[in-house]
């Protein structure tokens, strides 16, 4: 029994059925594993691959400059920014909004720099449901090409203080 | 507590020696575990009723506070106290051995108790609204971190007692040849626990100093890396302890004998070597960390730990079948299963635990643990659904099933309310299946975890989810309530039996 | 060796050696997960503040 010591020589070959199952399992593991780098190389969507640290103070300055430069208006007190095609886009998580509201063009590639100037935030793009951990001190760099037009929202899905559940941002993609 | 170190009785059911000192320690740790699952369950009820938009019970500040308490009480205190009881059972009773250094074992117990109580109190008085992950730069009071450190040190000492007892049992030749499989599995869990608790020390000690102002800066991403070496790896202790308990439940319910010791033990060894790498699962959408680090670790190094679980998934049902056929249930392909002891709590607990862990917790774990699919599920309710499949449907349910046998076997009390005890795994299991599946489905629609208001009523920029998502949250609540009823029955039966159950006579070989 | 003089498989002896398993179990995740990860964070470049 499993609660008593086994016989003296227990290192014995497995049965046919066990061997078959284990072989299938190993093959499956190998397939799954091979898919990981393969998918990373062949697939079009990966988490950030460019390592970059950035001091929250510096990030705040850079993203303020970005907002100032490309601001086209304001909505409920939040700046609306329309960056030029292919620009570096700074999207800032802060207690408790995503700054600024972005207006982007369909089919154009933008280099997003998402970071936080205070706590951890959770970038969660709706309704596509794409999620990234936003960490103060680190630049989450993502190359994003909007492939459909419309209004998208960013909710926060990492706890960031008492008003965490009110943190919503917006991206408008135009044709 | 004052029992003589060499006083023992012989168990009328297993023929094993049960030392009084060990028995008292197992009792204290297991009873404390049950107290904490009561706290954790009450917190679960409050959290659940708040997440259910139709009820929306607590205010935001209370919600986040209780949401910090729920995993501390359930995930940390309930599970680890129970595991310590299980470790002591595995190294003393199963090996016919006395326990090493009982006084130190009591010290470990009190460290854990004081630590857990300190953490719970700090949370409840509002000094630690930081979630159980306490991600920097969110800051809790120094006492909160101190509590976690005391608890972890206590647990580490308990692992030391376990290894010490293994050494004593070997030196005193209380068993012959190799360790029994269950004790071997528990050794694997203890090894995994040492790495886990060491990671905990590496991150909580600087964080404690940071909260005191001694250390100025801790990198937030680095914190996550090392924290999950503690936070996720403790789930791997749970997996390994749970699989050991599966084998133990198999013995207690059908007299399971491993078909091939080599196969089962190899699977545990794969756990020891590779399972802790899965801490990476939490970091897949993080910045800065390289894809190579992500892939090597999140795949448990070529899925070696997943292979181990696949092996157990065959070995356990197979051994149950062999044991049942030996008893004469040989008609057709499935008589062994239909004639299994479905009418006693241990067997349905084993089956639901295996099923929910494997098919709900395990599969979603492997799926979510890839770079690209983690983008889809990170921090959504799909995650919360996944780990209620592993750690609640799997580990907690297995531990609950075992409790009904520990009480007569080790504490020598008869179970009060056997019918309730038998119904309990069914109610808990079915509730959890509804709960976890709806939660996962809601998560795939984007419903976030740790969120007070998914209607976003107070947001500057309005946003609302698809009504299907709200429906799924409601279903989650109904499944969760069912599971909570199951949890309440467990606490009721366990507490009544431990304190008021009829004392079994010394030679009474009655299990359930 | 036992009475029959048959040798116990080296694998069996290895599996019985809890301290060896313990050692390997600590070393693998420490190197592959902790040390490697800490190195990556420590060595990541820091952005200079010229937008
Ligand atoms: C049947 C009983 C249970 C129910 C109904 C339940 C329900 C919930 C709910 C509704 C949440 C909050 C989700 C959110 O807001 O994101 C949650 C979180 C959680 N639960 Fe449970 N739970 C139960 C039992 C347990 C047990 C026994 C454990 C541990 C062993 C556990 C571990 C956790 C953890 C770790 C979290 C995550 C908290 C966080 O995001 O910080 N739960 N649970
Ligand atoms: Cu936020
Ligand atoms: Cu948030």
PDB file of N, CA and C and ligand atoms in Angstrom, chain A residues 96 98 120-122 155-161 163-167, chain B residues 64 450-451, ligand 3:
ATOM      1  N   UNK A  96      -6.307  57.815 -10.998  1.00  0.00           N
ATOM      2  CA  UNK A  96      -6.918  56.621 -11.495  1.00  0.00           C
ATOM      3  C   UNK A  96      -7.430  56.853 -12.894  1.00  0.00           C
ATOM      4  N   UNK A  98      -6.091  56.509 -17.341  1.00  0.00           N
ATOM      5  CA  UNK A  98      -5.101  56.254 -18.376  1.00  0.00           C
ATOM      6  C   UNK A  98      -4.969  57.534 -19.167  1.00  0.00           C
ATOM      7  N   UNK A 120       1.451  49.901  -9.462  1.00  0.00           N
ATOM      8  CA  UNK A 120       1.223  48.958 -10.533  1.00  0.00           C
ATOM      9  C   UNK A 120      -0.180  49.182 -11.105  1.00  0.00           C
ATOM     10  N   UNK A 121      -0.319  49.105 -12.420  1.00  0.00           N
ATOM     11  CA  UNK A 121      -1.649  49.116 -13.026  1.00  0.00           C
ATOM     12  C   UNK A 121      -1.786  47.954 -13.991  1.00  0.00           C
ATOM     13  N   UNK A 122      -3.024  47.632 -14.332  1.00  0.00           N
ATOM     14  CA  UNK A 122      -3.259  46.539 -15.281  1.00  0.00           C
ATOM     15  C   UNK A 122      -3.900  47.065 -16.544  1.00  0.00           C
ATOM     16  N   UNK A 155      -9.485  49.232 -19.339  1.00  0.00           N
ATOM     17  CA  UNK A 155      -9.801  49.247 -17.921  1.00  0.00           C
ATOM     18  C   UNK A 155      -8.539  48.858 -17.152  1.00  0.00           C
ATOM     19  N   UNK A 156      -8.588  49.023 -15.841  1.00  0.00           N
ATOM     20  CA  UNK A 156      -7.428  48.674 -15.033  1.00  0.00           C
ATOM     21  C   UNK A 156      -7.744  47.377 -14.309  1.00  0.00           C
ATOM     22  N   UNK A 157      -6.919  46.359 -14.518  1.00  0.00           N
ATOM     23  CA  UNK A 157      -7.205  45.112 -13.806  1.00  0.00           C
ATOM     24  C   UNK A 157      -6.087  44.698 -12.853  1.00  0.00           C
ATOM     25  N   UNK A 158      -5.356  45.703 -12.365  1.00  0.00           N
ATOM     26  CA  UNK A 158      -4.483  45.439 -11.228  1.00  0.00           C
ATOM     27  C   UNK A 158      -4.886  46.411 -10.137  1.00  0.00           C
ATOM     28  N   UNK A 159      -5.036  45.907  -8.909  1.00  0.00           N
ATOM     29  CA  UNK A 159      -5.467  46.766  -7.814  1.00  0.00           C
ATOM     30  C   UNK A 159      -4.508  47.945  -7.654  1.00  0.00           C
ATOM     31  N   UNK A 160      -5.068  49.169  -7.688  1.00  0.00           N
ATOM     32  CA  UNK A 160      -4.206  50.350  -7.605  1.00  0.00           C
ATOM     33  C   UNK A 160      -4.806  51.370  -6.647  1.00  0.00           C
ATOM     34  N   UNK A 161      -5.391  50.859  -5.567  1.00  0.00           N
ATOM     35  CA  UNK A 161      -5.909  51.793  -4.578  1.00  0.00           C
ATOM     36  C   UNK A 161      -7.425  51.882  -4.637  1.00  0.00           C
ATOM     37  N   UNK A 163      -9.806  53.751  -5.616  1.00  0.00           N
ATOM     38  CA  UNK A 163     -10.665  54.021  -6.777  1.00  0.00           C
ATOM     39  C   UNK A 163     -10.269  53.225  -8.013  1.00  0.00           C
ATOM     40  N   UNK A 164      -9.542  52.165  -7.793  1.00  0.00           N
ATOM     41  CA  UNK A 164      -9.073  51.301  -8.876  1.00  0.00           C
ATOM     42  C   UNK A 164     -10.171  50.985  -9.900  1.00  0.00           C
ATOM     43  N   UNK A 165     -11.378  50.702  -9.385  1.00  0.00           N
ATOM     44  CA  UNK A 165     -12.475  50.281 -10.268  1.00  0.00           C
ATOM     45  C   UNK A 165     -13.038  51.402 -11.121  1.00  0.00           C
ATOM     46  N   UNK A 166     -12.550  52.632 -10.928  1.00  0.00           N
ATOM     47  CA  UNK A 166     -13.059  53.725 -11.765  1.00  0.00           C
ATOM     48  C   UNK A 166     -12.105  54.046 -12.911  1.00  0.00           C
ATOM     49  N   UNK A 167     -10.983  53.345 -12.931  1.00  0.00           N
ATOM     50  CA  UNK A 167      -9.924  53.709 -13.873  1.00  0.00           C
ATOM     51  C   UNK A 167     -10.230  53.172 -15.268  1.00  0.00           C
TER      52      UNK A 167
ATOM     53  N   UNK B  64     -12.046  45.771  -0.652  1.00  0.00           N
ATOM     54  CA  UNK B  64     -10.632  45.494  -0.904  1.00  0.00           C
ATOM     55  C   UNK B  64      -9.947  44.940   0.348  1.00  0.00           C
ATOM     56  N   UNK B 450     -10.196  41.349  -8.837  1.00  0.00           N
ATOM     57  CA  UNK B 450      -9.957  42.416  -7.863  1.00  0.00           C
ATOM     58  C   UNK B 450     -10.641  43.715  -8.253  1.00  0.00           C
ATOM     59  N   UNK B 451     -11.942  43.672  -8.476  1.00  0.00           N
ATOM     60  CA  UNK B 451     -12.626  44.841  -9.016  1.00  0.00           C
ATOM     61  C   UNK B 451     -13.951  45.028  -8.313  1.00  0.00           C
TER      62      UNK B 451
HETATM   63 CU1  LIG D   3      -6.300  49.445 -10.899  1.00  0.00          CU
END
